[in-house]
Coordinates of C-alpha atoms and ligand atoms in Angstrom, one line a residue:
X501 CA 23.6 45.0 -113.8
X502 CA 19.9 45.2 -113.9
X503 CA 19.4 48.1 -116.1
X504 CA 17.5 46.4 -119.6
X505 CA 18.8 48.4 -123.1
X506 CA 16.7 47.2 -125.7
X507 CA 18.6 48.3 -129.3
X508 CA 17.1 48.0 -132.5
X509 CA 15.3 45.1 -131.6
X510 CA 12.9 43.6 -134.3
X511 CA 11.2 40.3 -134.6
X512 CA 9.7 38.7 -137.7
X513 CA 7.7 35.6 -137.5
X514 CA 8.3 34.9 -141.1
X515 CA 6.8 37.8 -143.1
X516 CA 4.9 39.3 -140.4
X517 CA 6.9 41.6 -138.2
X518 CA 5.6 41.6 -134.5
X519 CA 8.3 44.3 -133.4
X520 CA 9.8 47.0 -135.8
X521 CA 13.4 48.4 -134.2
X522 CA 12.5 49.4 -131.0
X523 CA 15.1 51.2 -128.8
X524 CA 14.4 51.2 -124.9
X525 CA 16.4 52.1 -122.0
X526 CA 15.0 51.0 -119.0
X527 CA 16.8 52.1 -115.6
X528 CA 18.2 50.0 -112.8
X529 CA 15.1 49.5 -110.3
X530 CA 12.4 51.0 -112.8
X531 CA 8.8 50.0 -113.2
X532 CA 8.5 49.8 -116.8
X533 CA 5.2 49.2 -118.5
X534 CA 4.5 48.3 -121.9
X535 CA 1.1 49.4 -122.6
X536 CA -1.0 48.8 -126.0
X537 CA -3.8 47.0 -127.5
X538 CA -4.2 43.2 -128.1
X539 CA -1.4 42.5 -131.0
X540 CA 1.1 45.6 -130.5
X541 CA 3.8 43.3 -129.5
X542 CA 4.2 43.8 -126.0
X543 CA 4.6 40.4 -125.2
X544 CA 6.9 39.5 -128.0
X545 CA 9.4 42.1 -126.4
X546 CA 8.6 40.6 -123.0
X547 CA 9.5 37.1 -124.2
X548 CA 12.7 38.3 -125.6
X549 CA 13.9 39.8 -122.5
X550 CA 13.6 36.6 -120.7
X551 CA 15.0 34.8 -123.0
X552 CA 11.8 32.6 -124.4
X553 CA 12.2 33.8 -128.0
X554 CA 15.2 35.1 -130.1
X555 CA 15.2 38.5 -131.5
X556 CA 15.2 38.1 -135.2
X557 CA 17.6 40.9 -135.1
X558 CA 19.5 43.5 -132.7
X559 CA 20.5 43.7 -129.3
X560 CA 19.3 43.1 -125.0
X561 CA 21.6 44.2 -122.6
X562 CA 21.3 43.6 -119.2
X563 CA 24.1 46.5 -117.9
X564 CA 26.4 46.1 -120.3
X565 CA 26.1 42.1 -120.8
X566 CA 24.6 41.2 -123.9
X567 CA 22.2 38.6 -123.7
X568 CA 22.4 36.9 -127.0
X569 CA 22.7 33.5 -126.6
X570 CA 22.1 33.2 -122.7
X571 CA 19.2 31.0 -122.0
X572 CA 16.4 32.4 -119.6
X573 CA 17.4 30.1 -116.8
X574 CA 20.8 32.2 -116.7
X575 CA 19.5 35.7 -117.5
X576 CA 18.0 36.4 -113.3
X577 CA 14.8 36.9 -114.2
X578 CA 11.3 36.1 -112.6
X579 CA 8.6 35.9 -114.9
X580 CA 4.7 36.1 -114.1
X581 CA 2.4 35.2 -116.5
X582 CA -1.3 35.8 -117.3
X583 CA -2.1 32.3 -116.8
X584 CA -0.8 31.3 -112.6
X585 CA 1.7 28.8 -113.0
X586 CA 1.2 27.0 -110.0
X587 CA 1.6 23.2 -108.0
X588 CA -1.8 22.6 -107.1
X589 CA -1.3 19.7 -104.9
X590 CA 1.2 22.0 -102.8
X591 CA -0.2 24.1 -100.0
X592 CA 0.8 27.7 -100.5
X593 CA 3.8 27.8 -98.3
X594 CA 5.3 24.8 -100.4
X595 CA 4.6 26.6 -103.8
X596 CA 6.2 29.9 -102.1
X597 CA 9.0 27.8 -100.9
X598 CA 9.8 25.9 -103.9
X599 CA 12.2 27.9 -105.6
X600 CA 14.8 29.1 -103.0
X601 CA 14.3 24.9 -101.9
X602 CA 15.4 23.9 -104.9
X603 CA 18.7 25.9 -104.7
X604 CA 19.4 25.2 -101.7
X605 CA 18.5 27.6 -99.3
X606 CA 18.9 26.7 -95.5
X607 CA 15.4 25.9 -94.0
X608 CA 15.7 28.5 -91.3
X609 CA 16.2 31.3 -94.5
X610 CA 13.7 29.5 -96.6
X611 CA 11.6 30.0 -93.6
X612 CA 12.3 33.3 -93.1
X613 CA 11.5 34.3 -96.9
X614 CA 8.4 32.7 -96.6
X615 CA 7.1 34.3 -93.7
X616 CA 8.2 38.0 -95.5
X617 CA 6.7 37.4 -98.8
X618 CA 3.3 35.9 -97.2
X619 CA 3.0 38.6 -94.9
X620 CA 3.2 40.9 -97.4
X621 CA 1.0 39.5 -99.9
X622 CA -1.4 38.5 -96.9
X623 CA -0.9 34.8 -97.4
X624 CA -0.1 34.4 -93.8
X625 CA -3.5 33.1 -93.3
X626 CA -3.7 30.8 -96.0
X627 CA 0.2 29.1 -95.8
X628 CA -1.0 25.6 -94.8
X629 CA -4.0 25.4 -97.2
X630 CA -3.9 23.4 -100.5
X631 CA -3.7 25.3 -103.9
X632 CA -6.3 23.8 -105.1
X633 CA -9.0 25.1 -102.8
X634 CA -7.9 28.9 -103.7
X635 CA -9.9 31.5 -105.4
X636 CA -8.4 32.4 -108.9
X637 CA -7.1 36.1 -107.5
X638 CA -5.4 33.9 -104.4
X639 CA -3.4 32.0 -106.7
X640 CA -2.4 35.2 -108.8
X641 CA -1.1 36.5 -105.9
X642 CA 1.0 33.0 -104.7
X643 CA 2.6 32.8 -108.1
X644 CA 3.7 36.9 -107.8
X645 CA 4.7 35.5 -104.7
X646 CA 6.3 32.1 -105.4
X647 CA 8.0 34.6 -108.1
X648 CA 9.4 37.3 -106.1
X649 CA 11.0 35.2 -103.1
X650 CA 13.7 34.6 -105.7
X651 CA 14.1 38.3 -105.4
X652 CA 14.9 38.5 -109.1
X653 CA 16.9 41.4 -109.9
X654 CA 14.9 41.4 -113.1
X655 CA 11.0 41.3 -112.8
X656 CA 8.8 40.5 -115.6
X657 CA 4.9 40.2 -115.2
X658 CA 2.6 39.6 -118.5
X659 CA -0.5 41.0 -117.9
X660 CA -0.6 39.8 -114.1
X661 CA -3.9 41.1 -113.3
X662 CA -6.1 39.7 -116.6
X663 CA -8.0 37.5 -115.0
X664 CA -8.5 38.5 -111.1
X665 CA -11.7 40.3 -110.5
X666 CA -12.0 44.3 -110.4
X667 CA -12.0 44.9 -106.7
X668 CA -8.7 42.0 -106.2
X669 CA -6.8 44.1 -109.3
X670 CA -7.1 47.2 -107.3
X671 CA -5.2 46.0 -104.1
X672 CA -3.0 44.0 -106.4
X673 CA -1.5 47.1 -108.0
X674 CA -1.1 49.0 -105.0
X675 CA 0.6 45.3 -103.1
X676 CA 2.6 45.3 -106.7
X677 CA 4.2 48.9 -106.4
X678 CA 5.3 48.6 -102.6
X679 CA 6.7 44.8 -103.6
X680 CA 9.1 46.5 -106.8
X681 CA 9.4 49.4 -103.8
X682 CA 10.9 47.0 -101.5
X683 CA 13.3 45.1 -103.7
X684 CA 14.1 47.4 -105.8
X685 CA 14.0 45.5 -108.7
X686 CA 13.8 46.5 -112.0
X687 CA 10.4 45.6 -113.1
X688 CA 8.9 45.4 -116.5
X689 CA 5.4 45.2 -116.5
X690 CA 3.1 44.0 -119.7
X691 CA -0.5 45.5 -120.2
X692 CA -3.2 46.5 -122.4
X693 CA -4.9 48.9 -119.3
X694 CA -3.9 52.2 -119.0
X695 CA -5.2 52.4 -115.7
X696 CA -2.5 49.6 -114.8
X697 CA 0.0 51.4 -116.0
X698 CA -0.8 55.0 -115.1
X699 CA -1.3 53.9 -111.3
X700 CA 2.1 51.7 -111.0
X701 CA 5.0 52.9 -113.2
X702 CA 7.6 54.9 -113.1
X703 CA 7.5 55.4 -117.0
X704 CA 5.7 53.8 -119.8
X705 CA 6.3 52.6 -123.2
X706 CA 3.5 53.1 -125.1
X707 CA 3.3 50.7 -128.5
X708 CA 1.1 49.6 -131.6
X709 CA 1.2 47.6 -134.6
X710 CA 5.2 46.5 -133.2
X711 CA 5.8 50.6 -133.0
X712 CA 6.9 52.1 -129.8
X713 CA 4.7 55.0 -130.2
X714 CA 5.9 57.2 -127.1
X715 CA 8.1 56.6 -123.4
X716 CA 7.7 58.7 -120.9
X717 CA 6.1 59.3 -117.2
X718 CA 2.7 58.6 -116.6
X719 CA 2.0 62.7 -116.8
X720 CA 4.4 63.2 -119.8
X721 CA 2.2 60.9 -121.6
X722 CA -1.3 61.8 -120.5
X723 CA 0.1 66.0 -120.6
X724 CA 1.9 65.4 -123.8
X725 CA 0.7 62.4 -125.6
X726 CA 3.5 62.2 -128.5
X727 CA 0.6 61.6 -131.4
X728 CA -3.0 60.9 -131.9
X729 CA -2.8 57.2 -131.1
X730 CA -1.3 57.5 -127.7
X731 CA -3.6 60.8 -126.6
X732 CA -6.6 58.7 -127.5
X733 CA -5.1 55.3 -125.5
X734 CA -4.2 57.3 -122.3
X735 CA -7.0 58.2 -120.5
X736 CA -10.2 57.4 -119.7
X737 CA -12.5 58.6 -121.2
X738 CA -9.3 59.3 -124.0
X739 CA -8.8 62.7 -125.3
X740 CA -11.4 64.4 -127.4
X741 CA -9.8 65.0 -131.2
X742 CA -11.9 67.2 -133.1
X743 CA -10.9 67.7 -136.8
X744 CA -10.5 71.0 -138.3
X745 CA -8.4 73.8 -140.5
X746 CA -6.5 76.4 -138.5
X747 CA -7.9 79.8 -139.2
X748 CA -6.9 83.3 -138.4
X749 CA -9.1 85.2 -136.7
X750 CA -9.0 89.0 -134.9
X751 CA -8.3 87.1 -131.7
X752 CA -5.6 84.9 -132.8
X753 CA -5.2 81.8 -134.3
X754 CA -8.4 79.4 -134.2
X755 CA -9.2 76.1 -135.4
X756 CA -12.1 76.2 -137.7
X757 CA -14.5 73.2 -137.0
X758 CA -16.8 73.7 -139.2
X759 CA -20.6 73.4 -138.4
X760 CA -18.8 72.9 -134.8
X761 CA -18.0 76.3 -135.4
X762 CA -14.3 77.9 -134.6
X763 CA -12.5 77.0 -131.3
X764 CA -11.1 79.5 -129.0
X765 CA -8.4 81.1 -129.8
X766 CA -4.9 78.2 -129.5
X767 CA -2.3 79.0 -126.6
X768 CA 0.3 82.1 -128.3
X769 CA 3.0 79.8 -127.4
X770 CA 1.6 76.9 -130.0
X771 CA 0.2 79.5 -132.7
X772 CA 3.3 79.8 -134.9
X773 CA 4.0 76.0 -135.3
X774 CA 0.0 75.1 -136.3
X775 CA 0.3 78.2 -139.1
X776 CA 3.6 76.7 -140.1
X777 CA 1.7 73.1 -140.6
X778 CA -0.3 73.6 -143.5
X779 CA -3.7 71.2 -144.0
X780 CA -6.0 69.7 -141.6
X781 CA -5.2 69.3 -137.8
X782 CA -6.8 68.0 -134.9
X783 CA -7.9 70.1 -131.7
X784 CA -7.3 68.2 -129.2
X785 CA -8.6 68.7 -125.1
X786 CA -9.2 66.3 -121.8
X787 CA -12.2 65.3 -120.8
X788 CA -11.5 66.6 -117.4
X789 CA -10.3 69.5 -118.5
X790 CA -13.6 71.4 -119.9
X791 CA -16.1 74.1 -117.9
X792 CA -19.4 74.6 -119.1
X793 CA -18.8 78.3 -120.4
X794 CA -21.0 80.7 -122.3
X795 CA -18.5 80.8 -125.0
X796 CA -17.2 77.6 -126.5
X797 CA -18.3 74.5 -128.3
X798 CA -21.9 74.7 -128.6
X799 CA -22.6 71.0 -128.9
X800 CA -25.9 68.1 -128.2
X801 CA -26.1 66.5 -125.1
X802 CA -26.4 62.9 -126.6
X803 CA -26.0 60.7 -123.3
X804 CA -24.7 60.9 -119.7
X805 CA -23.2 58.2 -117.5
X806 CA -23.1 59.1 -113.7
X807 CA -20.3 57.2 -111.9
X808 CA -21.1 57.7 -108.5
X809 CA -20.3 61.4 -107.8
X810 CA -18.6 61.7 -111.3
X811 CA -20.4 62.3 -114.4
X812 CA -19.3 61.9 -117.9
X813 CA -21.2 63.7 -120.3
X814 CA -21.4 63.0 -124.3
X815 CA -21.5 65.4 -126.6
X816 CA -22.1 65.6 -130.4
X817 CA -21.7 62.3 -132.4
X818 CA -19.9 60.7 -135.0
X819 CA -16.5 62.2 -136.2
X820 CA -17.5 65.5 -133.6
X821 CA -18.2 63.6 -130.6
X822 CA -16.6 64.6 -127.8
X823 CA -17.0 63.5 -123.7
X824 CA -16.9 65.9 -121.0
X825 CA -15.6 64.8 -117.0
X826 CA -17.2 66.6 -114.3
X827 CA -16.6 65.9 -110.3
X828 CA -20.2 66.3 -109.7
X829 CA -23.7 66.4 -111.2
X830 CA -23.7 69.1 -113.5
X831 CA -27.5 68.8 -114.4
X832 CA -27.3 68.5 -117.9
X833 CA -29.9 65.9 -119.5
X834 CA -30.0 64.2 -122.9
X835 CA -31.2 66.5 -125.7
X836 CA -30.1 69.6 -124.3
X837 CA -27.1 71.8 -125.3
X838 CA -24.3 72.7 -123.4
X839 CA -21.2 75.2 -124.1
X840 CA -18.0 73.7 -123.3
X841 CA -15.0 75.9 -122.9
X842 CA -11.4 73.2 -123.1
X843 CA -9.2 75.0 -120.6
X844 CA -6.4 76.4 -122.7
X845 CA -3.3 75.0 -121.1
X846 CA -4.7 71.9 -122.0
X847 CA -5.5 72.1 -125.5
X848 CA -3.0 70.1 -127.9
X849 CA -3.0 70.3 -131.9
X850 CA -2.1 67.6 -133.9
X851 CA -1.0 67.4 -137.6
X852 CA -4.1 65.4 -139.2
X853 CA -2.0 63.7 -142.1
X854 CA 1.0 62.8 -139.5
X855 CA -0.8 62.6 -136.4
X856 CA 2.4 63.6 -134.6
X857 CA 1.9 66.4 -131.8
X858 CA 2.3 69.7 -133.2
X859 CA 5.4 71.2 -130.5
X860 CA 4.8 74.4 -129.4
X861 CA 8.2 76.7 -130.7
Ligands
ATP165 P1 -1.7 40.2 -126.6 O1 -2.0 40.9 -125.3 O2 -3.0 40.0 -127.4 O3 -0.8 39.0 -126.4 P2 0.6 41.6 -127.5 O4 0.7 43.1 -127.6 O5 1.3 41.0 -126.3 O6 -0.9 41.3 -127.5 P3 2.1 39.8 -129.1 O7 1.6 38.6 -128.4 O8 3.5 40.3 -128.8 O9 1.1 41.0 -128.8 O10 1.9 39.6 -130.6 C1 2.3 40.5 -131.6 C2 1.9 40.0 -133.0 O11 2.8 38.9 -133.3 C3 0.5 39.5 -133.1 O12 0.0 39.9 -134.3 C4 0.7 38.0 -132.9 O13 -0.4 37.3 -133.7 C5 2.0 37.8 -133.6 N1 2.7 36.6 -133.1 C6 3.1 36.4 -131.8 N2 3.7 35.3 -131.6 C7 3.7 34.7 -132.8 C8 4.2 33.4 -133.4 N3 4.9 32.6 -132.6 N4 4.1 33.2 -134.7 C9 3.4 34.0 -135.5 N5 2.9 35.2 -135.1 C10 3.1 35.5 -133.8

């Protein structure tokens, strides 16, 4: 019943199209997010699966009920919001027990689910103050809370996290995950942070400009970003997309950079389909995924950021600049050069005119 099927979906708001047919399958008790940048249309989808807005055309199922028609207060589903949506003349454990109250529930259950969803949100503490005296990352957590005691079989957060502070977010994800782990829910989860979505879901819709641009696992997308846009949005630092022409050489097939020079020779296994492309591609590697070598990309040293024990080196600038990870302080200082070898397993090509990932055969 709680599996979400998304077919050709597309809303207009009059000319302008927010969401261009997107198909999505989402499994019974799977964390879903839908990542992309300010605009994409995340939201718009989100608002359509809970019933807030009508899809200008196609289909939501929920199993194999379609949902056309069925107002949100009928559709199961909890919905978190940005913005807490909160009584803030309640204390927390009347804001937590509001919903199952109002249908009824027998105190000693309502009770019951209050004491659960507190203790595992670490509320316990704070049940008998008032709302108003919490912290902005205290209410976040009593609306998640005051959400999931409905136990939803359908769980919809919009960018939860926004505005509770760095060090809050980070416990929040982890408190999130075991919470969907728990009930079982299916969870769809809205966000513009990569991070978000790489710690928590199961799989992850990647979109922009109202495109769903990839799906897959956190790893399929990071490992095999479908096109440029996604491999520069996954990650952080993103990956490094150098621009060149594929040229042969006598040890294989390179990409010609030029005053970068040519890159090692590309994997055997992804030679063919780059000759077969014709025109311009990019060479594309992880940040993490480089040694300092002495063959490779000879390149500037034009800054370095040391994050604790983890350094981020920049290389080269403009159109050529690339960023190199490193678990440790590799010693390099601005103005010098370094030689950076991509490891080869790593290295994806992309068609330059399509963007698309270039497949290996
Ligand atoms: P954000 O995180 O900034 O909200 P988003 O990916 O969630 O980004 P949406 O809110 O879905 O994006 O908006 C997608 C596009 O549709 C945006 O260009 C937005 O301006 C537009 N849009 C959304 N709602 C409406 C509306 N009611 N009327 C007109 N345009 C809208």
């Amino acid at each position: 019943m709680s599996a979400i099927h998304l077919q050709n979906l597309v809303k207009k708001f009059g000319d302008f199209t927010a969401l261009k047919t997107m198909d999505l399958a989402i499994a019974d008790g799977e964390f879903m997010a839908l990542l992309g940048p300010s605009g994409c249309g995340k939201s718009t989808t989100m608002n359509m699966i809970a019933g807030m807005e009508e899809p200008t055309s196609g289909k939501i199922l929920f199993g194999e009920k379609d949902m056309a028609g069925v107002p949100m207060g009928r559709r199961g589903v909890g919905f978190v919001f940005q913005n807490y949506a909160i009584f803030t003349h309640m204390t927390v454990r009347q804001n937590l027990a509001y919903g199952p109250r109002m249908r009824g529930a027998p105190r000693a259950e309502i009770d019951r689910r209050v004491g659960a969803i507190a203790e595992m949100l670490q509320l316990t503490p704070l049940l008998e103050r008032k709302a108003d005296r919490l912290s902005v990352n205290i209410l976040q957590r009593v609306a998640i809370g005051r959400s999931a005691i409905m136990e939803p079989a359908i769980f919809l957060l919009d960018e939860p996290l926004s505005n509770v502070d760095a060090a809050f977010r980070a416990v929040m994800r982890t408190e999130l995950k075991q919470l969907q782990r728990q009930f079982k829910q299916t969870m769809v989860y809205v966000t513009h942070d990569q991070l978000e979505a790489m710690t928590m879901a199961d799989r992850i819709a990647v979109m922009d400009h109202g495109v769903l641009q990839q799906v897959g696992t956190p790893l399929e997308v990071y490992n095999n970003p479908a096109n440029v846009f996604v491999a520069r949005f996954i990650g952080s630092p993103g990956m490094n997309l150098l621009k060149g022409k594929p040229a042969e050489s006598d040890r294989g097939l390179v990409v010609d950079l030029g005053p970068l020079g040519v890159t090692p020779p590309l994997p055997d296994a992804l030679a063919p389909a780059v000759r077969a492309t014709r025109g311009d591609v990019f060479y594309g590697f992880r940040p993490e995924q480089v040694a300092l070598s002495d063959r490779g990309l000879t390149m500037p040293v034009s800054f370095v950021e040391r994050i604790g024990a983890r350094t981020i080196v920049h290389l080269g600038d403009g159109e050529s600049a690339v960023k190199a990870v490193f678990e440790n302080d590799v010693g390099l200082a601005i103005g010098q050069t370094a030689i950076v070898a991509p490891a080869a397993p790593s290295v994806r090509v992309f068609d330059a005119a399509t963007g698309q990932a270039i497949k290996a055969d």
